[in-house]
Amino acid sequence: IARYGAVGGTIIVANPRTGEILGMSSWPTYDPNNYAAYPPTDPANAAVSGQYEPGSTFKILTMAAALDAGTVAPQTPFVDAGYIEVGGVPIRNWDGRAWGPVDMTGCLQHSLNVCLAWIATLMGPNTFYNYMEAFGIGHLTNVDLAAEVGGRLKRPGDPDWFDSDLGTNAFGQGVAVTPLQLLTAISAVANGGALMQPHILLRAQDGDSTRLTQPQVVGRPIKPETAATLSEMLAQSLERGEGSGALVPGYRLAGKTGTAQIPLFGRYAPPQTIPSFVGWGPV
């Protein structure tokens, strides 16, 4: 936050196999003994009550859906012309470039908006949004913390959904999540396809009696083989430089960066962005 002059930030560390939240921190913080001194619009805990557009970290879920549905495979070729039109709206890559011939791992490595929008159009809205629902996007995680919000996933039939949303949602724009909601969804990829109930409470103890919080599977949005395939693709993506700053010597990690533009009065206003990263390991 200090290095980039950011308005705020959030970090969450969790065990994807159990849903246990191991660490959670957000800034700016607040004093619960003097809560009235803070604006009511400020989220008390941005990890569960701060909604934002996730940007390219959301591409993990789009690619997971496409792989699981059989729409694409890791070696599926794509010729990136740097431009695609979805619902009459032009979509370009984050850097404005055309990357030429790539496969699906290359689409993740170079974080190609055009490629992911193309994949979403191949899936079609029913398949795409059904998978996003299965990942819990647009719904509360029901974590054991107060003031959680559910984000927003527009779907066909909603008055403010347009055909172009299928293309932009594919790379995490026009959809709202909380940091915990996104982490919970992507943890299913790290956990062999099983979506776990996130929880803070480890155990309750009363004298000699101890009750542990038991891991709970709340869904299986993708198949185990899909999760393994995508983890490998994202590990290769990191190793090829997409997020080399996240690499740790001696461990093989998977992950994805994201840089979302911020909507202001119905339009995006660069250069302000929300950068993020989701990673896991050892793969």
PDB file of N, CA and C in Angstrom, residues 191-270:
ATOM      1  N   ASN A 191      -8.260 -27.453  -4.909  1.00  0.00           N
ATOM      2  CA  ASN A 191      -8.723 -28.565  -4.064  1.00  0.00           C
ATOM      3  C   ASN A 191      -9.370 -29.675  -4.887  1.00  0.00           C
ATOM      4  N   GLY A 192      -8.910 -29.859  -6.096  1.00  0.00           N
ATOM      5  CA  GLY A 192      -9.409 -30.968  -6.893  1.00  0.00           C
ATOM      6  C   GLY A 192     -10.869 -30.835  -7.292  1.00  0.00           C
ATOM      7  N   GLY A 193     -11.387 -29.606  -7.351  1.00  0.00           N
ATOM      8  CA  GLY A 193     -12.752 -29.388  -7.799  1.00  0.00           C
ATOM      9  C   GLY A 193     -13.775 -29.269  -6.697  1.00  0.00           C
ATOM     10  N   ALA A 194     -13.388 -29.503  -5.444  1.00  0.00           N
ATOM     11  CA  ALA A 194     -14.330 -29.441  -4.324  1.00  0.00           C
ATOM     12  C   ALA A 194     -14.325 -28.043  -3.713  1.00  0.00           C
ATOM     13  N   LEU A 195     -15.526 -27.451  -3.608  1.00  0.00           N
ATOM     14  CA  LEU A 195     -15.707 -26.118  -3.035  1.00  0.00           C
ATOM     15  C   LEU A 195     -16.002 -26.270  -1.549  1.00  0.00           C
ATOM     16  N   MET A 196     -15.151 -25.666  -0.709  1.00  0.00           N
ATOM     17  CA  MET A 196     -15.269 -25.830   0.730  1.00  0.00           C
ATOM     18  C   MET A 196     -15.936 -24.621   1.371  1.00  0.00           C
ATOM     19  N   GLN A 197     -16.622 -24.872   2.489  1.00  0.00           N
ATOM     20  CA  GLN A 197     -17.203 -23.793   3.285  1.00  0.00           C
ATOM     21  C   GLN A 197     -16.088 -23.060   4.023  1.00  0.00           C
ATOM     22  N   PRO A 198     -15.873 -21.764   3.763  1.00  0.00           N
ATOM     23  CA  PRO A 198     -14.826 -21.048   4.497  1.00  0.00           C
ATOM     24  C   PRO A 198     -15.244 -20.794   5.939  1.00  0.00           C
ATOM     25  N   HIS A 199     -14.275 -20.818   6.851  1.00  0.00           N
ATOM     26  CA  HIS A 199     -14.595 -20.567   8.251  1.00  0.00           C
ATOM     27  C   HIS A 199     -13.400 -19.980   8.988  1.00  0.00           C
ATOM     28  N   ILE A 200     -13.706 -19.128   9.959  1.00  0.00           N
ATOM     29  CA  ILE A 200     -12.702 -18.547  10.848  1.00  0.00           C
ATOM     30  C   ILE A 200     -12.515 -19.410  12.088  1.00  0.00           C
ATOM     31  N   LEU A 201     -13.618 -19.862  12.681  1.00  0.00           N
ATOM     32  CA  LEU A 201     -13.567 -20.598  13.946  1.00  0.00           C
ATOM     33  C   LEU A 201     -12.871 -21.944  13.755  1.00  0.00           C
ATOM     34  N   LEU A 202     -11.810 -22.176  14.526  1.00  0.00           N
ATOM     35  CA  LEU A 202     -11.102 -23.456  14.481  1.00  0.00           C
ATOM     36  C   LEU A 202     -11.738 -24.466  15.434  1.00  0.00           C
ATOM     37  N   ARG A 203     -11.995 -24.022  16.671  1.00  0.00           N
ATOM     38  CA  ARG A 203     -12.584 -24.944  17.637  1.00  0.00           C
ATOM     39  C   ARG A 203     -13.242 -24.139  18.756  1.00  0.00           C
ATOM     40  N   ALA A 204     -14.195 -24.781  19.409  1.00  0.00           N
ATOM     41  CA  ALA A 204     -14.841 -24.224  20.603  1.00  0.00           C
ATOM     42  C   ALA A 204     -14.546 -25.149  21.771  1.00  0.00           C
ATOM     43  N   GLN A 205     -14.087 -24.595  22.876  1.00  0.00           N
ATOM     44  CA  GLN A 205     -13.689 -25.403  24.017  1.00  0.00           C
ATOM     45  C   GLN A 205     -14.439 -24.960  25.265  1.00  0.00           C
ATOM     46  N   ASP A 206     -14.995 -25.937  25.965  1.00  0.00           N
ATOM     47  CA  ASP A 206     -15.715 -25.680  27.213  1.00  0.00           C
ATOM     48  C   ASP A 206     -15.211 -26.692  28.233  1.00  0.00           C
ATOM     49  N   GLY A 207     -14.287 -26.261  29.066  1.00  0.00           N
ATOM     50  CA  GLY A 207     -13.665 -27.180  30.019  1.00  0.00           C
ATOM     51  C   GLY A 207     -12.864 -28.234  29.277  1.00  0.00           C
ATOM     52  N   ASP A 208     -13.202 -29.505  29.519  1.00  0.00           N
ATOM     53  CA  ASP A 208     -12.505 -30.593  28.847  1.00  0.00           C
ATOM     54  C   ASP A 208     -13.153 -30.952  27.512  1.00  0.00           C
ATOM     55  N   SER A 209     -14.236 -30.301  27.181  1.00  0.00           N
ATOM     56  CA  SER A 209     -14.962 -30.599  25.946  1.00  0.00           C
ATOM     57  C   SER A 209     -14.501 -29.668  24.825  1.00  0.00           C
ATOM     58  N   THR A 210     -14.109 -30.245  23.691  1.00  0.00           N
ATOM     59  CA  THR A 210     -13.643 -29.477  22.539  1.00  0.00           C
ATOM     60  C   THR A 210     -14.437 -29.879  21.308  1.00  0.00           C
ATOM     61  N   ARG A 211     -14.922 -28.888  20.604  1.00  0.00           N
ATOM     62  CA  ARG A 211     -15.639 -29.145  19.353  1.00  0.00           C
ATOM     63  C   ARG A 211     -14.890 -28.467  18.210  1.00  0.00           C
ATOM     64  N   LEU A 212     -14.359 -29.273  17.306  1.00  0.00           N
ATOM     65  CA  LEU A 212     -13.639 -28.753  16.155  1.00  0.00           C
ATOM     66  C   LEU A 212     -14.613 -28.424  15.027  1.00  0.00           C
ATOM     67  N   THR A 213     -14.313 -27.374  14.264  1.00  0.00           N
ATOM     68  CA  THR A 213     -15.092 -27.075  13.069  1.00  0.00           C
ATOM     69  C   THR A 213     -14.722 -28.082  11.989  1.00  0.00           C
ATOM     70  N   GLN A 214     -15.684 -28.830  11.514  1.00  0.00           N
ATOM     71  CA  GLN A 214     -15.425 -29.880  10.537  1.00  0.00           C
ATOM     72  C   GLN A 214     -15.462 -29.321   9.115  1.00  0.00           C
ATOM     73  N   PRO A 215     -14.512 -29.736   8.264  1.00  0.00           N
ATOM     74  CA  PRO A 215     -14.548 -29.315   6.865  1.00  0.00           C
ATOM     75  C   PRO A 215     -15.861 -29.723   6.201  1.00  0.00           C
ATOM     76  N   GLN A 216     -16.417 -28.846   5.384  1.00  0.00           N
ATOM     77  CA  GLN A 216     -17.705 -29.104   4.744  1.00  0.00           C
ATOM     78  C   GLN A 216     -17.627 -28.769   3.263  1.00  0.00           C
ATOM     79  N   VAL A 217     -17.898 -29.774   2.432  1.00  0.00           N
ATOM     80  CA  VAL A 217     -17.953 -29.552   0.984  1.00  0.00           C
ATOM     81  C   VAL A 217     -19.319 -28.978   0.643  1.00  0.00           C
ATOM     82  N   VAL A 218     -19.332 -27.811  -0.028  1.00  0.00           N
ATOM     83  CA  VAL A 218     -20.599 -27.164  -0.371  1.00  0.00           C
ATOM     84  C   VAL A 218     -20.901 -27.239  -1.864  1.00  0.00           C
ATOM     85  N   GLY A 219     -19.992 -27.814  -2.637  1.00  0.00           N
ATOM     86  CA  GLY A 219     -20.252 -27.966  -4.067  1.00  0.00           C
ATOM     87  C   GLY A 219     -19.048 -28.558  -4.773  1.00  0.00           C
ATOM     88  N   ARG A 220     -19.281 -29.041  -5.988  1.00  0.00           N
ATOM     89  CA  ARG A 220     -18.200 -29.570  -6.834  1.00  0.00           C
ATOM     90  C   ARG A 220     -18.386 -28.993  -8.240  1.00  0.00           C
ATOM     91  N   PRO A 221     -17.981 -27.733  -8.436  1.00  0.00           N
ATOM     92  CA  PRO A 221     -18.248 -27.069  -9.712  1.00  0.00           C
ATOM     93  C   PRO A 221     -17.509 -27.651 -10.907  1.00  0.00           C
ATOM     94  N   ILE A 222     -16.349 -28.266 -10.687  1.00  0.00           N
ATOM     95  CA  ILE A 222     -15.588 -28.847 -11.788  1.00  0.00           C
ATOM     96  C   ILE A 222     -15.063 -30.219 -11.380  1.00  0.00           C
ATOM     97  N   LYS A 223     -14.690 -31.006 -12.375  1.00  0.00           N
ATOM     98  CA  LYS A 223     -14.174 -32.354 -12.135  1.00  0.00           C
ATOM     99  C   LYS A 223     -12.724 -32.302 -11.634  1.00  0.00           C
ATOM    100  N   PRO A 224     -12.289 -33.326 -10.880  1.00  0.00           N
ATOM    101  CA  PRO A 224     -10.913 -33.329 -10.389  1.00  0.00           C
ATOM    102  C   PRO A 224      -9.878 -33.211 -11.502  1.00  0.00           C
ATOM    103  N   GLU A 225     -10.115 -33.864 -12.628  1.00  0.00           N
ATOM    104  CA  GLU A 225      -9.143 -33.792 -13.720  1.00  0.00           C
ATOM    105  C   GLU A 225      -9.076 -32.391 -14.322  1.00  0.00           C
ATOM    106  N   THR A 226     -10.192 -31.681 -14.310  1.00  0.00           N
ATOM    107  CA  THR A 226     -10.181 -30.295 -14.775  1.00  0.00           C
ATOM    108  C   THR A 226      -9.329 -29.441 -13.857  1.00  0.00           C
ATOM    109  N   ALA A 227      -9.502 -29.621 -12.555  1.00  0.00           N
ATOM    110  CA  ALA A 227      -8.729 -28.844 -11.579  1.00  0.00           C
ATOM    111  C   ALA A 227      -7.233 -29.113 -11.732  1.00  0.00           C
ATOM    112  N   ALA A 228      -6.869 -30.375 -11.928  1.00  0.00           N
ATOM    113  CA  ALA A 228      -5.453 -30.725 -12.078  1.00  0.00           C
ATOM    114  C   ALA A 228      -4.873 -30.117 -13.350  1.00  0.00           C
ATOM    115  N   THR A 229      -5.634 -30.179 -14.432  1.00  0.00           N
ATOM    116  CA  THR A 229      -5.176 -29.613 -15.703  1.00  0.00           C
ATOM    117  C   THR A 229      -4.971 -28.110 -15.589  1.00  0.00           C
ATOM    118  N   LEU A 230      -5.916 -27.422 -14.990  1.00  0.00           N
ATOM    119  CA  LEU A 230      -5.823 -25.970 -14.884  1.00  0.00           C
ATOM    120  C   LEU A 230      -4.710 -25.557 -13.927  1.00  0.00           C
ATOM    121  N   SER A 231      -4.513 -26.288 -12.843  1.00  0.00           N
ATOM    122  CA  SER A 231      -3.405 -25.985 -11.929  1.00  0.00           C
ATOM    123  C   SER A 231      -2.069 -26.076 -12.652  1.00  0.00           C
ATOM    124  N   GLU A 232      -1.926 -27.090 -13.504  1.00  0.00           N
ATOM    125  CA  GLU A 232      -0.695 -27.235 -14.278  1.00  0.00           C
ATOM    126  C   GLU A 232      -0.520 -26.079 -15.257  1.00  0.00           C
ATOM    127  N   MET A 233      -1.605 -25.689 -15.924  1.00  0.00           N
ATOM    128  CA  MET A 233      -1.535 -24.562 -16.859  1.00  0.00           C
ATOM    129  C   MET A 233      -1.116 -23.278 -16.147  1.00  0.00           C
ATOM    130  N   LEU A 234      -1.670 -23.046 -14.959  1.00  0.00           N
ATOM    131  CA  LEU A 234      -1.356 -21.828 -14.220  1.00  0.00           C
ATOM    132  C   LEU A 234       0.044 -21.882 -13.600  1.00  0.00           C
ATOM    133  N   ALA A 235       0.532 -23.086 -13.309  1.00  0.00           N
ATOM    134  CA  ALA A 235       1.915 -23.215 -12.848  1.00  0.00           C
ATOM    135  C   ALA A 235       2.879 -22.865 -13.992  1.00  0.00           C
ATOM    136  N   GLN A 236       2.591 -23.389 -15.179  1.00  0.00           N
ATOM    137  CA  GLN A 236       3.416 -23.059 -16.342  1.00  0.00           C
ATOM    138  C   GLN A 236       3.355 -21.568 -16.650  1.00  0.00           C
ATOM    139  N   SER A 237       2.179 -20.981 -16.489  1.00  0.00           N
ATOM    140  CA  SER A 237       2.013 -19.561 -16.753  1.00  0.00           C
ATOM    141  C   SER A 237       2.900 -18.717 -15.839  1.00  0.00           C
ATOM    142  N   LEU A 238       2.941 -19.067 -14.553  1.00  0.00           N
ATOM    143  CA  LEU A 238       3.810 -18.337 -13.620  1.00  0.00           C
ATOM    144  C   LEU A 238       5.275 -18.523 -13.981  1.00  0.00           C
ATOM    145  N   GLU A 239       5.643 -19.752 -14.318  1.00  0.00           N
ATOM    146  CA  GLU A 239       7.047 -20.059 -14.611  1.00  0.00           C
ATOM    147  C   GLU A 239       7.532 -19.361 -15.872  1.00  0.00           C
ATOM    148  N   ARG A 240       6.596 -19.076 -16.781  1.00  0.00           N
ATOM    149  CA  ARG A 240       6.968 -18.396 -18.027  1.00  0.00           C
ATOM    150  C   ARG A 240       6.955 -16.884 -17.879  1.00  0.00           C
ATOM    151  N   GLY A 241       6.677 -16.385 -16.680  1.00  0.00           N
ATOM    152  CA  GLY A 241       6.847 -14.970 -16.427  1.00  0.00           C
ATOM    153  C   GLY A 241       5.599 -14.176 -16.163  1.00  0.00           C
ATOM    154  N   GLU A 242       4.386 -14.787 -16.223  1.00  0.00           N
ATOM    155  CA  GLU A 242       3.163 -14.019 -16.015  1.00  0.00           C
ATOM    156  C   GLU A 242       3.118 -13.393 -14.628  1.00  0.00           C
ATOM    157  N   GLY A 243       3.664 -14.082 -13.647  1.00  0.00           N
ATOM    158  CA  GLY A 243       3.682 -13.546 -12.288  1.00  0.00           C
ATOM    159  C   GLY A 243       4.900 -14.038 -11.552  1.00  0.00           C
ATOM    160  N   SER A 244       6.081 -13.848 -12.162  1.00  0.00           N
ATOM    161  CA  SER A 244       7.292 -14.456 -11.622  1.00  0.00           C
ATOM    162  C   SER A 244       7.629 -13.948 -10.230  1.00  0.00           C
ATOM    163  N   GLY A 245       7.100 -12.777  -9.851  1.00  0.00           N
ATOM    164  CA  GLY A 245       7.346 -12.273  -8.513  1.00  0.00           C
ATOM    165  C   GLY A 245       6.723 -13.118  -7.434  1.00  0.00           C
ATOM    166  N   ALA A 246       5.811 -14.018  -7.826  1.00  0.00           N
ATOM    167  CA  ALA A 246       5.146 -14.892  -6.856  1.00  0.00           C
ATOM    168  C   ALA A 246       5.877 -16.216  -6.680  1.00  0.00           C
ATOM    169  N   LEU A 247       6.887 -16.477  -7.484  1.00  0.00           N
ATOM    170  CA  LEU A 247       7.589 -17.753  -7.386  1.00  0.00           C
ATOM    171  C   LEU A 247       8.400 -17.833  -6.091  1.00  0.00           C
ATOM    172  N   VAL A 248       8.435 -19.037  -5.520  1.00  0.00           N
ATOM    173  CA  VAL A 248       9.181 -19.289  -4.292  1.00  0.00           C
ATOM    174  C   VAL A 248      10.153 -20.437  -4.554  1.00  0.00           C
ATOM    175  N   PRO A 249      11.454 -20.242  -4.362  1.00  0.00           N
ATOM    176  CA  PRO A 249      12.423 -21.304  -4.623  1.00  0.00           C
ATOM    177  C   PRO A 249      12.097 -22.566  -3.825  1.00  0.00           C
ATOM    178  N   GLY A 250      12.146 -23.695  -4.500  1.00  0.00           N
ATOM    179  CA  GLY A 250      11.898 -24.970  -3.850  1.00  0.00           C
ATOM    180  C   GLY A 250      10.457 -25.426  -3.884  1.00  0.00           C
ATOM    181  N   TYR A 251       9.549 -24.587  -4.394  1.00  0.00           N
ATOM    182  CA  TYR A 251       8.130 -24.937  -4.468  1.00  0.00           C
ATOM    183  C   TYR A 251       7.610 -24.669  -5.869  1.00  0.00           C
ATOM    184  N   ARG A 252       6.643 -25.479  -6.296  1.00  0.00           N
ATOM    185  CA  ARG A 252       5.978 -25.236  -7.583  1.00  0.00           C
ATOM    186  C   ARG A 252       4.595 -24.665  -7.291  1.00  0.00           C
ATOM    187  N   LEU A 253       4.360 -23.448  -7.765  1.00  0.00           N
ATOM    188  CA  LEU A 253       3.144 -22.729  -7.434  1.00  0.00           C
ATOM    189  C   LEU A 253       2.330 -22.440  -8.692  1.00  0.00           C
ATOM    190  N   ALA A 254       1.023 -22.281  -8.506  1.00  0.00           N
ATOM    191  CA  ALA A 254       0.114 -21.866  -9.564  1.00  0.00           C
ATOM    192  C   ALA A 254      -0.517 -20.549  -9.158  1.00  0.00           C
ATOM    193  N   GLY A 255      -0.929 -19.748 -10.136  1.00  0.00           N
ATOM    194  CA  GLY A 255      -1.565 -18.495  -9.775  1.00  0.00           C
ATOM    195  C   GLY A 255      -1.841 -17.620 -10.970  1.00  0.00           C
ATOM    196  N   LYS A 256      -2.486 -16.497 -10.691  1.00  0.00           N
ATOM    197  CA  LYS A 256      -2.889 -15.578 -11.761  1.00  0.00           C
ATOM    198  C   LYS A 256      -2.950 -14.157 -11.204  1.00  0.00           C
ATOM    199  N   THR A 257      -2.425 -13.218 -11.988  1.00  0.00           N
ATOM    200  CA  THR A 257      -2.519 -11.811 -11.648  1.00  0.00           C
ATOM    201  C   THR A 257      -3.825 -11.229 -12.188  1.00  0.00           C
ATOM    202  N   GLY A 258      -4.167 -10.045 -11.692  1.00  0.00           N
ATOM    203  CA  GLY A 258      -5.327  -9.333 -12.214  1.00  0.00           C
ATOM    204  C   GLY A 258      -5.147  -7.844 -12.028  1.00  0.00           C
ATOM    205  N   THR A 259      -5.582  -7.074 -13.014  1.00  0.00           N
ATOM    206  CA  THR A 259      -5.554  -5.623 -12.926  1.00  0.00           C
ATOM    207  C   THR A 259      -6.873  -5.111 -13.487  1.00  0.00           C
ATOM    208  N   ALA A 260      -7.787  -4.753 -12.619  1.00  0.00           N
ATOM    209  CA  ALA A 260      -9.132  -4.337 -13.038  1.00  0.00           C
ATOM    210  C   ALA A 260      -9.230  -2.824 -13.081  1.00  0.00           C
ATOM    211  N   GLN A 261      -9.844  -2.311 -14.152  1.00  0.00           N
ATOM    212  CA  GLN A 261     -10.173  -0.902 -14.193  1.00  0.00           C
ATOM    213  C   GLN A 261     -11.333  -0.626 -13.232  1.00  0.00           C
ATOM    214  N   ILE A 262     -11.447   0.621 -12.797  1.00  0.00           N
ATOM    215  CA  ILE A 262     -12.446   0.994 -11.793  1.00  0.00           C
ATOM    216  C   ILE A 262     -13.566   1.773 -12.467  1.00  0.00           C
ATOM    217  N   PRO A 263     -14.809   1.307 -12.353  1.00  0.00           N
ATOM    218  CA  PRO A 263     -15.912   2.054 -12.961  1.00  0.00           C
ATOM    219  C   PRO A 263     -16.223   3.324 -12.172  1.00  0.00           C
ATOM    220  N   LEU A 264     -16.452   4.411 -12.889  1.00  0.00           N
ATOM    221  CA  LEU A 264     -16.780   5.689 -12.275  1.00  0.00           C
ATOM    222  C   LEU A 264     -17.880   6.337 -13.103  1.00  0.00           C
ATOM    223  N   PHE A 265     -19.045   6.498 -12.476  1.00  0.00           N
ATOM    224  CA  PHE A 265     -20.200   7.080 -13.158  1.00  0.00           C
ATOM    225  C   PHE A 265     -20.528   6.322 -14.448  1.00  0.00           C
ATOM    226  N   GLY A 266     -20.457   4.989 -14.361  1.00  0.00           N
ATOM    227  CA  GLY A 266     -20.844   4.160 -15.487  1.00  0.00           C
ATOM    228  C   GLY A 266     -19.772   3.955 -16.532  1.00  0.00           C
ATOM    229  N   ARG A 267     -18.585   4.559 -16.323  1.00  0.00           N
ATOM    230  CA  ARG A 267     -17.492   4.388 -17.282  1.00  0.00           C
ATOM    231  C   ARG A 267     -16.210   4.044 -16.528  1.00  0.00           C
ATOM    232  N   TYR A 268     -15.278   3.406 -17.246  1.00  0.00           N
ATOM    233  CA  TYR A 268     -13.997   3.071 -16.638  1.00  0.00           C
ATOM    234  C   TYR A 268     -13.037   4.240 -16.802  1.00  0.00           C
ATOM    235  N   ALA A 269     -12.292   4.524 -15.726  1.00  0.00           N
ATOM    236  CA  ALA A 269     -11.461   5.719 -15.704  1.00  0.00           C
ATOM    237  C   ALA A 269     -10.013   5.356 -15.405  1.00  0.00           C
ATOM    238  N   PRO A 270      -9.260   4.917 -16.412  1.00  0.00           N
ATOM    239  CA  PRO A 270      -7.844   4.688 -16.163  1.00  0.00           C
ATOM    240  C   PRO A 270      -7.152   6.007 -15.856  1.00  0.00           C
TER     241      PRO A 270
END
